[in-house]
XYZ file of C-alpha atoms in Angstrom:
750
model
C 111.200 94.488 -24.680
C 107.900 92.363 -25.647
C 106.232 90.725 -22.798
C 105.919 86.988 -23.015
C 103.074 85.182 -21.534
C 103.008 81.751 -20.176
C 102.009 78.642 -21.971
C 99.207 77.872 -19.653
C 97.763 81.424 -19.675
C 97.928 81.494 -23.788
C 96.153 78.258 -23.372
C 93.406 79.648 -21.255
C 93.224 82.978 -23.410
C 92.715 80.608 -26.390
C 90.251 78.328 -24.964
C 88.462 81.384 -23.781
C 88.430 83.118 -27.362
C 87.036 79.884 -28.643
C 84.365 79.493 -25.699
C 83.244 83.336 -26.335
C 82.942 82.633 -30.253
C 81.059 79.132 -29.782
C 78.712 80.775 -27.220
C 77.859 83.733 -29.501
C 77.520 81.072 -32.251
C 75.061 79.044 -29.805
C 73.195 81.967 -28.837
C 72.559 82.974 -32.603
C 71.661 79.096 -33.577
C 69.318 78.987 -30.535
C 67.510 82.378 -31.236
C 66.953 81.091 -35.072
C 65.607 77.858 -33.524
C 63.636 79.705 -31.134
C 62.056 81.932 -33.879
C 61.424 78.845 -36.032
C 59.876 77.294 -32.973
C 57.558 80.103 -32.436
C 56.477 80.462 -35.866
C 55.494 76.696 -35.784
C 53.647 76.841 -32.719
C 51.720 79.950 -34.087
C 50.792 78.033 -37.463
C 49.847 74.997 -35.175
C 47.646 77.357 -32.922
C 46.148 78.941 -36.199
C 45.718 75.727 -38.071
C 44.058 74.013 -34.833
C 41.570 76.940 -34.488
C 40.457 77.031 -38.161
C 39.944 73.193 -37.987
C 37.785 73.730 -34.905
C 35.862 76.461 -36.882
C 35.500 73.954 -39.906
C 34.296 71.244 -37.553
C 31.554 73.614 -35.822
C 30.770 74.999 -39.519
C 30.667 71.369 -40.758
C 28.244 70.231 -38.061
C 25.878 73.220 -38.339
C 25.792 72.798 -42.346
C 25.058 69.121 -41.676
C 22.141 70.022 -39.212
C 20.714 72.537 -41.809
C 21.078 70.006 -44.572
C 19.057 67.534 -42.591
C 16.353 70.259 -42.001
C 16.132 70.751 -45.697
C 15.638 67.075 -45.987
C 13.211 66.583 -43.382
C 11.111 69.547 -44.860
C 11.380 67.833 -48.148
C 9.993 64.755 -47.035
C 6.981 66.519 -45.958
C 6.593 68.094 -49.304
C 3.513 66.395 -51.121
C 3.963 68.059 -54.614
C 0.763 66.811 -55.880
C -1.490 67.883 -52.970
C 0.460 71.326 -52.578
C -0.108 72.118 -56.328
C -3.201 70.457 -57.225
C -5.253 69.735 -53.957
C -7.945 71.757 -52.527
C -7.584 73.654 -49.292
C -9.492 70.724 -47.493
C -7.058 68.278 -48.674
C -3.919 70.322 -47.853
C -5.471 71.277 -44.277
C -5.946 67.523 -43.971
C -2.202 66.409 -45.210
C -0.978 68.928 -42.880
C -2.790 67.412 -39.789
C -1.659 64.190 -40.454
C 1.965 65.121 -40.003
C 3.438 64.081 -36.807
C 5.836 66.383 -35.235
C 7.433 63.756 -33.367
C 9.206 62.807 -36.310
C 10.518 66.062 -36.888
C 11.427 67.102 -33.432
C 13.259 70.078 -34.058
C 10.112 71.487 -35.856
C 8.190 73.649 -33.479
C 5.364 74.091 -36.353
C 4.789 73.463 -40.165
C 2.310 75.163 -42.482
C 1.445 75.734 -45.853
C 1.205 79.116 -47.308
C -1.058 79.121 -50.510
C -0.346 82.023 -53.357
C -2.440 84.468 -51.790
C -0.810 84.394 -48.442
C -3.141 82.164 -46.405
C -1.430 79.882 -44.143
C -2.856 76.527 -43.139
C -0.944 75.209 -39.894
C -0.360 71.279 -38.990
C -2.458 72.412 -35.837
C -5.611 72.821 -37.955
C -5.305 76.869 -37.609
C -5.101 79.276 -40.777
C -3.816 82.640 -40.681
C -3.155 85.488 -43.170
C 0.681 85.780 -43.442
C 0.664 87.906 -46.854
C 2.488 90.631 -45.296
C 5.526 88.383 -44.443
C 8.786 89.463 -46.023
C 10.317 85.805 -46.083
C 7.408 84.689 -47.949
C 8.049 87.147 -51.126
C 6.924 85.045 -54.068
C 9.904 83.557 -55.663
C 9.801 82.834 -59.574
C 13.359 80.851 -59.833
C 12.728 77.208 -59.005
C 16.314 76.694 -58.802
C 16.484 78.860 -55.404
C 13.341 77.538 -53.821
C 14.954 76.478 -50.400
C 15.523 79.633 -48.223
C 16.288 79.874 -44.397
C 15.152 82.992 -42.541
C 17.527 85.237 -40.494
C 16.325 85.305 -36.580
C 13.224 87.100 -35.302
C 10.281 87.145 -32.870
C 6.931 86.049 -33.114
C 3.475 85.892 -31.176
C 3.210 82.207 -31.911
C 5.929 81.041 -29.570
C 8.046 82.342 -26.302
C 11.360 81.884 -28.219
C 12.917 83.781 -31.147
C 12.621 81.292 -34.314
C 14.427 80.808 -37.685
C 11.836 79.754 -40.581
C 12.991 77.462 -43.412
C 10.896 77.339 -46.455
C 10.602 75.117 -49.396
C 8.723 77.228 -52.630
C 6.136 74.895 -54.550
C 5.911 75.199 -58.212
C 3.627 73.379 -60.756
C 4.489 71.368 -63.280
C 4.298 74.612 -65.312
C 6.731 76.248 -63.170
C 4.336 78.740 -61.492
C 4.131 79.790 -58.030
C 1.880 77.594 -56.225
C 2.686 78.363 -52.434
C 5.347 77.873 -49.716
C 5.781 75.255 -47.372
C 7.496 76.260 -43.957
C 9.070 75.177 -40.846
C 9.538 76.794 -37.780
C 12.742 76.367 -35.808
C 13.221 77.788 -32.052
C 16.691 79.267 -31.962
C 17.510 77.507 -28.648
C 17.663 74.182 -30.957
C 21.116 75.564 -32.608
C 22.563 76.396 -28.829
C 21.637 72.678 -27.998
C 23.400 71.408 -31.151
C 26.755 73.637 -30.587
C 26.604 72.593 -26.858
C 26.445 68.952 -27.818
C 29.368 69.301 -30.272
C 32.109 70.363 -27.949
C 35.295 70.277 -30.403
C 37.569 72.799 -28.672
C 38.136 73.072 -24.844
C 38.632 76.815 -24.135
C 36.682 78.306 -27.217
C 33.507 80.199 -27.350
C 30.882 79.418 -30.099
C 29.034 82.150 -32.006
C 26.263 81.715 -34.819
C 25.124 84.866 -36.435
C 22.702 85.746 -38.977
C 22.817 87.857 -42.355
C 22.085 90.984 -40.144
C 24.649 90.043 -37.409
C 22.089 89.086 -35.014
C 23.361 85.956 -32.823
C 21.547 82.679 -33.349
C 24.071 81.058 -31.087
C 25.945 83.108 -27.984
C 27.479 81.876 -24.659
C 25.424 84.680 -23.021
C 21.725 84.015 -23.875
C 20.751 88.037 -23.248
C 22.494 88.356 -26.901
C 20.188 85.893 -28.676
C 18.425 88.002 -31.673
C 21.038 90.928 -30.814
C 24.012 92.365 -32.422
C 27.257 93.376 -30.807
C 29.783 95.800 -31.133
C 32.870 96.230 -28.553
C 32.589 99.826 -26.645
C 36.219 100.104 -26.705
C 37.421 102.321 -29.452
C 40.295 100.503 -30.611
C 37.699 97.460 -31.488
C 34.432 99.219 -31.743
C 34.742 98.454 -35.495
C 34.656 94.835 -35.208
C 30.873 94.553 -34.518
C 28.948 91.256 -35.246
C 27.315 93.188 -38.317
C 30.622 93.748 -39.570
C 31.840 90.277 -39.241
C 28.681 89.230 -41.055
C 29.396 91.165 -43.973
C 32.802 89.718 -44.356
C 33.759 86.168 -45.957
C 36.130 84.435 -43.736
C 39.170 85.245 -41.734
C 40.400 85.969 -38.228
C 40.619 88.986 -35.949
C 41.863 90.273 -32.676
C 38.933 91.904 -30.815
C 37.217 92.229 -27.255
C 34.436 89.748 -26.311
C 31.428 90.672 -24.119
C 33.323 90.114 -20.844
C 35.888 92.647 -21.984
C 38.546 89.951 -22.603
C 41.068 90.233 -25.485
C 40.143 87.115 -28.004
C 41.211 85.847 -31.327
C 38.071 85.538 -33.342
C 37.912 82.845 -36.562
C 34.873 83.398 -38.418
C 33.548 81.919 -41.809
C 30.512 81.741 -43.687
C 27.898 78.971 -43.978
C 27.183 78.495 -47.799
C 23.711 76.860 -47.061
C 22.484 79.731 -45.470
C 24.554 82.888 -45.510
C 25.093 82.942 -41.738
C 28.489 83.435 -40.405
C 30.209 80.624 -37.738
C 32.447 82.023 -35.223
C 34.588 80.869 -32.834
C 36.952 82.935 -30.033
C 39.987 81.877 -27.875
C 41.403 83.903 -25.159
C 44.441 85.815 -26.451
C 46.446 84.559 -23.272
C 46.232 81.089 -24.736
C 48.728 82.115 -27.336
C 50.583 84.148 -25.402
C 51.089 81.139 -23.025
C 52.216 79.220 -25.708
C 55.040 81.903 -26.649
C 56.042 82.525 -22.869
C 56.755 79.056 -22.193
C 58.699 78.579 -25.276
C 60.565 81.865 -24.604
C 61.036 80.546 -20.976
C 62.474 77.426 -22.462
C 64.899 79.290 -24.618
C 66.171 81.606 -22.300
C 66.976 78.591 -19.737
C 68.657 76.777 -22.732
C 71.024 79.557 -23.470
C 71.667 80.357 -19.797
C 72.445 76.392 -19.293
C 74.798 76.326 -22.334
C 76.336 79.766 -21.503
C 77.223 78.679 -17.975
C 78.031 74.871 -19.069
C 80.779 76.265 -21.807
C 82.004 78.861 -19.278
C 82.632 76.295 -16.608
C 84.073 73.521 -19.011
C 86.400 75.883 -20.341
C 87.587 77.365 -16.672
C 88.450 73.821 -15.609
C 89.862 72.500 -18.932
C 93.324 73.100 -18.143
C 93.079 71.287 -14.924
C 91.041 68.302 -16.104
C 91.795 67.829 -19.716
C 94.856 65.819 -19.005
C 93.062 63.912 -16.363
C 90.345 62.737 -18.869
C 92.659 61.872 -21.420
C 94.476 59.541 -19.432
C 91.000 57.917 -17.913
C 89.982 57.620 -21.467
C 93.164 55.622 -22.298
C 92.205 53.537 -19.280
C 89.012 53.050 -19.874
C 89.587 51.802 -23.382
C 91.163 48.690 -21.918
C 90.271 48.601 -18.314
C 86.683 48.986 -16.422
C 86.690 52.120 -14.338
C 84.909 50.251 -11.480
C 86.493 46.694 -11.302
C 89.774 47.232 -12.907
C 88.899 44.462 -14.984
C 89.439 44.149 -19.040
C 86.265 45.745 -20.695
C 84.636 43.488 -22.680
C 86.216 44.795 -26.167
C 89.587 44.293 -24.771
C 88.469 40.818 -23.127
C 87.426 39.713 -26.768
C 90.582 40.964 -28.385
C 92.842 39.053 -25.899
C 90.357 35.715 -26.328
C 90.628 36.062 -30.009
C 94.708 36.034 -29.704
C 94.431 32.896 -27.565
C 92.265 31.174 -30.112
C 94.846 32.163 -33.082
C 97.838 31.161 -30.949
C 96.273 27.886 -29.665
C 94.281 26.757 -32.640
C 94.328 23.015 -31.935
C 93.268 23.483 -27.914
C 89.928 23.053 -25.943
C 88.606 26.349 -24.500
C 85.774 27.074 -21.866
C 83.778 30.410 -21.925
C 81.900 31.001 -19.011
C 79.174 34.330 -18.549
C 78.135 35.137 -15.301
C 75.487 37.594 -13.767
C 73.329 38.208 -10.750
C 69.650 37.222 -10.331
C 67.395 40.278 -9.963
C 70.397 42.594 -10.324
C 68.168 45.576 -11.342
C 66.095 44.913 -8.156
C 68.905 44.986 -6.068
C 70.214 48.521 -7.796
C 66.690 49.993 -7.399
C 65.954 48.826 -3.678
C 69.675 49.342 -2.015
C 70.852 52.104 -4.614
C 73.492 52.601 -7.200
C 76.301 52.870 -4.566
C 75.379 49.623 -2.690
C 75.046 47.763 -6.107
C 78.568 48.928 -7.289
C 80.121 47.814 -4.041
C 78.282 44.472 -4.907
C 79.736 44.293 -8.533
C 83.200 45.192 -7.039
C 83.168 42.160 -4.394
C 81.647 39.908 -6.949
C 84.390 40.898 -9.728
C 87.525 40.234 -7.036
C 85.879 36.863 -6.295
C 85.418 35.880 -9.962
C 88.915 37.167 -10.681
C 90.698 35.093 -8.003
C 89.006 32.163 -9.649
C 89.876 32.797 -12.735
C 93.401 33.204 -11.822
C 93.151 29.836 -10.314
C 92.228 28.663 -13.789
C 94.988 30.457 -15.597
C 92.532 32.331 -17.652
C 91.321 36.128 -18.623
C 88.503 37.953 -17.459
C 86.323 40.984 -18.637
C 83.367 42.639 -17.530
C 80.539 43.670 -19.921
C 77.578 45.804 -19.157
C 76.124 46.210 -15.760
C 76.234 42.585 -13.860
C 77.914 40.534 -16.687
C 81.514 39.109 -16.691
C 83.127 36.789 -18.928
C 85.994 34.037 -18.264
C 87.788 32.588 -21.046
C 90.110 29.371 -20.016
C 92.099 27.021 -22.101
C 91.285 23.552 -20.708
C 92.909 20.185 -21.405
C 89.567 17.960 -20.779
C 86.059 19.285 -20.483
C 85.421 16.698 -17.508
C 88.410 18.043 -15.639
C 87.424 21.510 -16.341
C 83.986 21.371 -15.074
C 85.209 19.185 -11.834
C 87.267 22.197 -11.206
C 84.506 24.715 -12.131
C 81.906 23.015 -9.698
C 84.908 22.916 -6.665
C 84.979 27.062 -7.896
C 81.119 27.341 -7.632
C 81.449 25.847 -3.934
C 83.936 28.631 -3.244
C 81.652 31.282 -4.711
C 78.659 29.988 -2.811
C 80.254 30.251 0.626
C 81.747 33.754 -0.173
C 78.330 35.104 -1.392
C 76.568 34.120 1.792
C 79.286 36.399 3.693
C 77.935 39.404 1.897
C 75.583 41.713 3.525
C 73.331 41.779 0.542
C 71.738 38.387 -0.176
C 72.313 37.567 -3.764
C 72.567 34.550 -6.196
C 75.154 34.401 -9.150
C 74.344 32.283 -12.136
C 76.418 30.893 -14.967
C 76.250 29.976 -18.585
C 79.007 27.650 -19.949
C 80.210 27.200 -23.472
C 82.998 24.773 -24.941
C 85.096 25.240 -27.958
C 86.374 21.963 -29.153
C 89.660 21.256 -31.586
C 87.331 19.743 -34.381
C 86.806 21.493 -38.105
C 83.001 21.938 -37.397
C 83.368 24.436 -34.517
C 86.441 25.990 -35.139
C 84.785 28.663 -37.080
C 83.003 29.892 -33.832
C 84.237 33.404 -32.722
C 84.637 34.592 -29.289
C 81.037 36.449 -29.690
C 79.829 33.334 -30.835
C 80.892 31.652 -27.759
C 79.621 34.477 -25.712
C 75.941 34.189 -27.344
C 76.170 30.451 -26.425
C 77.017 30.918 -22.928
C 74.493 33.613 -22.695
C 72.018 31.261 -24.505
C 72.641 28.463 -21.913
C 72.169 30.918 -18.972
C 69.022 32.250 -20.090
C 67.448 28.550 -19.691
C 68.071 28.736 -16.029
C 65.290 31.308 -15.407
C 64.446 31.582 -11.886
C 65.326 28.165 -10.691
C 67.485 29.020 -7.574
C 68.248 25.331 -7.430
C 70.347 25.686 -10.939
C 73.582 27.663 -10.762
C 74.497 27.128 -14.115
C 73.776 25.461 -17.660
C 75.787 24.195 -20.399
C 75.346 25.080 -24.095
C 75.292 21.727 -25.973
C 73.340 19.941 -28.872
C 70.976 18.494 -26.279
C 70.197 21.942 -25.109
C 69.448 23.308 -28.424
C 67.312 20.555 -29.214
C 65.113 21.208 -26.102
C 64.466 24.755 -27.312
C 63.747 23.580 -30.777
C 61.334 21.000 -29.242
C 59.765 23.762 -27.112
C 59.529 26.211 -30.302
C 57.702 22.959 -32.236
C 55.511 22.568 -29.296
C 54.324 26.374 -29.136
C 54.006 26.181 -32.720
C 51.638 23.058 -32.718
C 49.556 23.444 -29.340
C 46.809 25.670 -31.182
C 46.313 23.185 -33.937
C 46.662 20.169 -31.412
C 43.445 21.528 -29.636
C 41.549 21.697 -32.849
C 42.609 18.340 -33.870
C 41.804 16.862 -30.699
C 45.479 15.465 -30.180
C 45.199 15.995 -26.483
C 43.170 13.278 -24.799
C 42.454 12.254 -20.930
C 43.381 9.434 -19.116
C 41.956 8.271 -15.737
C 44.105 7.304 -12.851
C 41.863 5.303 -10.108
C 41.782 6.787 -6.245
C 41.640 3.867 -3.826
C 39.891 3.496 -0.487
C 42.579 1.865 1.678
C 39.738 0.340 4.139
C 38.443 -2.119 1.552
C 40.461 -1.139 -1.805
C 37.370 -0.091 -3.566
C 37.643 2.582 -6.301
C 36.064 5.771 -4.853
C 37.158 8.291 -7.527
C 39.876 8.944 -10.353
C 42.158 11.851 -11.502
C 41.832 13.260 -14.932
C 45.360 13.595 -16.399
C 45.909 15.026 -19.871
C 48.451 13.395 -22.540
C 49.382 14.389 -26.034
C 49.580 12.177 -29.105
C 51.559 14.289 -31.597
C 51.949 13.492 -35.267
C 55.819 14.347 -35.459
C 56.609 13.122 -31.787
C 54.760 10.714 -31.017
C 53.020 10.328 -27.358
C 54.119 13.312 -24.921
C 54.017 12.837 -21.178
C 52.810 15.982 -19.296
C 56.406 16.801 -18.074
C 57.232 17.570 -21.498
C 54.797 20.375 -22.206
C 53.182 21.321 -18.973
C 55.799 23.543 -17.905
C 56.043 25.411 -21.108
C 52.283 25.740 -21.105
C 52.485 27.422 -17.686
C 55.069 29.669 -18.620
C 53.490 30.737 -21.939
C 49.948 30.915 -20.544
C 48.459 28.068 -22.464
C 47.881 25.900 -19.868
C 44.744 27.684 -18.976
C 43.053 27.124 -22.449
C 44.218 23.366 -22.004
C 42.554 23.559 -18.510
C 39.079 24.288 -19.972
C 39.650 21.869 -22.810
C 39.964 18.964 -20.182
C 37.274 19.927 -18.296
C 34.903 19.615 -21.451
C 36.327 15.969 -22.131
C 35.880 14.909 -18.448
C 32.492 16.472 -18.704
C 31.381 14.643 -21.931
C 32.609 11.317 -20.437
C 30.837 11.407 -17.284
C 27.564 12.537 -19.246
C 27.939 9.455 -21.376
C 28.494 7.045 -18.479
C 25.411 8.303 -16.884
C 23.073 8.222 -20.016
C 24.499 4.471 -20.487
C 23.667 4.080 -16.769
C 26.791 2.894 -16.074
C 28.501 2.895 -12.502
C 30.633 6.064 -12.241
C 32.901 7.535 -9.497
C 33.863 11.202 -8.876
C 36.577 12.478 -11.167
C 39.080 15.314 -10.060
C 40.091 17.995 -12.530
C 43.415 19.922 -11.933
C 43.195 23.755 -11.814
C 46.526 24.984 -13.065
C 48.471 27.416 -11.025
C 48.109 30.102 -13.802
C 44.135 31.055 -13.100
C 44.224 34.256 -11.017
C 40.653 35.867 -11.335
C 38.260 33.940 -9.392
C 35.169 35.058 -10.902
C 36.207 34.317 -14.279
C 37.565 30.938 -13.709
C 34.231 30.044 -11.972
C 32.155 31.830 -14.964
C 33.907 29.953 -17.709
C 34.054 26.648 -15.851
C 30.308 26.757 -15.251
C 29.630 27.721 -18.603
C 31.219 24.434 -19.895
C 29.620 22.438 -16.976
C 26.007 23.571 -17.462
C 26.047 21.945 -20.951
C 26.037 18.671 -19.441
C 23.692 16.917 -17.105
C 26.271 16.062 -14.441
C 25.384 16.377 -10.811
C 28.401 18.645 -9.263
C 29.129 15.796 -6.299
C 31.052 13.860 -9.461
C 33.459 16.693 -9.794
C 36.216 17.444 -7.867
C 38.438 20.440 -8.615
C 42.311 20.207 -7.372
C 43.927 23.599 -6.649
C 47.881 24.004 -6.143
C 48.985 25.643 -2.938
C 51.994 26.988 -5.071
C 49.763 28.622 -7.542
C 50.288 32.242 -8.635
C 47.366 33.200 -6.353
C 47.319 34.337 -2.883
C 45.917 32.650 0.014
C 42.754 35.047 -0.068
C 42.255 34.417 -3.727
C 42.433 30.599 -3.009
C 39.989 30.934 -0.336
C 37.842 32.958 -2.342
C 37.776 30.492 -5.568
C 37.168 27.264 -2.900
C 34.217 29.046 -1.354
C 32.573 29.890 -4.997
C 33.549 25.854 -6.056
C 31.592 24.998 -2.799
C 28.637 27.370 -3.519
C 28.229 25.573 -6.852
C 28.378 22.093 -5.208
C 31.629 21.002 -5.771
C 34.311 19.510 -3.601
C 37.817 21.253 -3.747
C 41.332 19.121 -2.915
C 44.625 20.843 -2.321
C 47.005 19.005 -4.608
C 50.571 18.237 -3.993
C 50.166 19.445 -0.258
C 53.391 19.498 1.317
C 55.730 20.690 -1.339
C 55.414 24.251 -0.978
C 56.741 26.564 1.881
C 53.690 27.467 3.847
C 51.526 24.498 3.828
C 50.588 24.478 7.564
C 49.316 28.129 7.164
C 47.199 27.312 4.168
C 45.115 24.646 6.166
C 43.802 27.141 8.256
C 42.938 29.659 5.589
C 41.598 27.662 2.623
C 38.471 25.427 3.228
C 39.368 22.384 1.014
C 37.660 19.271 1.530
C 40.588 16.959 0.578
C 44.576 16.994 0.972
C 46.435 14.912 -1.264
C 49.835 14.335 -0.299
C 52.699 15.024 -2.829
C 54.382 11.860 -3.975
C 57.780 13.140 -2.654
C 56.675 12.290 0.767
C 56.638 8.534 -0.093
C 59.759 8.412 -2.641
C 62.164 10.378 -0.595
C 61.241 8.209 2.596
C 61.206 4.571 1.201
C 64.741 2.714 1.509
C 65.976 0.122 -1.049
C 64.255 -2.752 0.687
C 60.746 -0.852 0.036
C 60.269 0.215 3.619
C 59.516 3.670 4.950
C 62.245 5.338 7.316
C 60.831 5.747 11.162
C 61.091 9.488 11.225
C 59.678 10.162 7.767
C 56.923 7.649 8.968
C 56.285 9.336 12.438
C 55.984 12.854 10.240
C 53.555 11.504 8.013
C 51.495 9.769 10.657
C 51.108 13.144 12.375
C 50.043 14.877 9.352
C 47.270 12.292 8.742
C 46.165 12.845 12.493
C 46.191 16.647 11.889
C 44.226 16.452 8.960
C 41.586 14.398 10.508
C 41.410 16.765 13.358
C 40.590 19.341 10.804
C 38.015 17.432 9.177
C 39.812 16.915 5.835
C 39.901 13.705 3.639
C 43.437 12.250 2.969
C 44.839 11.015 -0.437
C 48.411 10.025 -0.642
C 49.821 10.072 -4.264
C 52.731 7.720 -5.507
C 51.712 4.541 -3.912
C 54.063 1.950 -5.655
C 54.599 -0.814 -3.195
C 52.653 -2.772 -0.628
C 54.663 -1.851 2.121
C 53.504 1.868 1.458
C 49.977 0.763 1.043
C 49.967 -1.055 4.315
C 51.592 1.603 6.336
C 48.933 4.223 4.839
C 46.424 1.911 6.063
C 47.600 1.449 9.185
C 47.550 5.183 10.057
C 44.167 5.459 8.378
C 44.987 7.411 5.440
C 41.680 7.559 3.570
C 42.724 6.829 -0.133
C 45.728 6.266 -2.321
C 46.607 6.736 -5.548
C 49.601 5.223 -7.554
C 50.759 2.143 -9.879
C 50.510 -0.086 -6.979
C 46.844 -0.232 -8.079
C 46.850 1.312 -11.338
C 48.540 3.492 -13.801
C 46.443 6.175 -15.390
C 43.750 4.399 -17.981
C 42.273 5.157 -21.084
C 38.289 5.456 -20.997
C 37.370 2.115 -21.963
C 40.054 0.519 -19.417
C 38.914 2.778 -16.702
C 35.274 1.765 -17.296
C 36.303 -2.177 -16.785
C 38.692 -0.959 -13.853
C 35.480 0.538 -12.194
C 33.295 -2.638 -12.780
C 36.184 -4.872 -11.065
C 36.669 -2.781 -8.169
C 33.446 -1.103 -7.289
């Protein structure tokens, strides 16, 4: 009777067989890939070595060509072919070797072998083989091999130019002496390869350049029998190529060599054999690790297949519709169900809310993935409860993104319910261990024909866009997509596209708001305020463009534009001998490098003849700079003679602490102090008035001048005067004035 095996065993054996076949296939494939990789690596190695050799060869050839050019520039053919010996001697004596710094000596040898040197000496060189007479004018340039001479302490190379008369008869030879060490300096200077050694051999195999100086002028042959035939002389007799050999330090190397056409010498470089072997070793090691990893992974997966295959199958079905962490619908399922609702109720109104968590990446990085997942689950439960109250549907997107879709009757009623839900969210979030802040984007779909073509994906896009406009404003929890929001974005795009041209067209202009001394109501200064008169949108107040410029960084460029306009105005008033008061200019929060700011500021200031006491710089305690940087920039401004005011004092979180660190001269109190403390009758609340009085007294104890912004009523003015505040600025005295109006104001209130 034939033995039967169980289905599970059959399944296991089948899987194991398939696994073995796959493993063998992976081994064969990886071996092919590995061999190809090794071949590619070896080819890259050879190509790299040949490129380095070519680089050195080209460099040496270039130097030799330069020597030829230098020698040719000395060749006065008329003197050398028709001149007398005295004329030749005189010409050579005039040659400055400093102009040909690689030439140790220059001399001319006439047809009888008598040499005339640039030093004024003469010598009989008729026995020199390198001076053999040449009859072929086309090969008149020649470079000798290396040899020693009693004239120098170093081995030398001779380059020569044979001189022929007009009738092509031999007239003599112009020669230059080059010490061999010049070539060593050349190769040392080039430094193309990291691990290579450089050799330069003459026609006889003697070294012109060698890493070990004792081999200069000598040949070399490896002592080991295996490599003894690969001598420097043998290499010099070959055209080009590469061989494995043994260098003078008994290290096995790959030697690459090629001829230099100009002189017949041989350029060679060597690389340790271990360099190529290390490449191969690393790739083999990687291949072995890949093979082992693949094999183990396949075996493990196959062994556990019977126990987890069904589980994965079930989980896959769940994950198609449900998020594994929160058990909410996935975005795909959410979009499908939301689309069904749109089709089922074509004439109803709908609200889509997208939500995420501010700085979720920071939470994930600092608290860990497990803590972040717990937070996501907590938040999903909270949102699900609220969605159920709305009788809507909810889904989770990637990371911390959630989507809620609700059928509504009225937008106003829906927003009322939503705001109550936000109160609940805020209270529950406060109870959680990790502090986090949700934000929401809202989009509405109304039952009109124009918007009904919007898909659920389009609504998500609108809600996401609305949410993106909140940015880092912690006071704003949600934003609604509407036509006004789109208009705002379009307006910001227009402003960003126009701001550079506006500077060039001088569309920005400065207005001056007077500062009044409270003790006698006399003008003692003014603040420069920028405005923008556009061609398309008319006059723009700072609140329309300054926040955008602070975000995109253009504010720093606008600052320096305003500074120059103010300096020009003051300079003109001084020239016209008009009375002028100090003008304060604002330093925006984006300046973060004190040295650069001072350099650029002074560069503009020094163009005009203005005493520095007429300029005051207003800095912000809410700047991007830390207190040390603010302190540094204040000190630098003081050194240049300017006074410094802290603008909007009291609007930040560390104002009192700032007073002890930053040595400003003036404190300008934010207008919100008065705005939030003034009653409907125009009087100040008693508690607020007492607090303001304490701040003024504190400032006086610290020797700070005080200025209050936003003074709009007589009651406010009288109160500030009673507590001995120094100056006031606001509509009670004057709105910001154009230049001519400001000049008249000074005349009337000085």
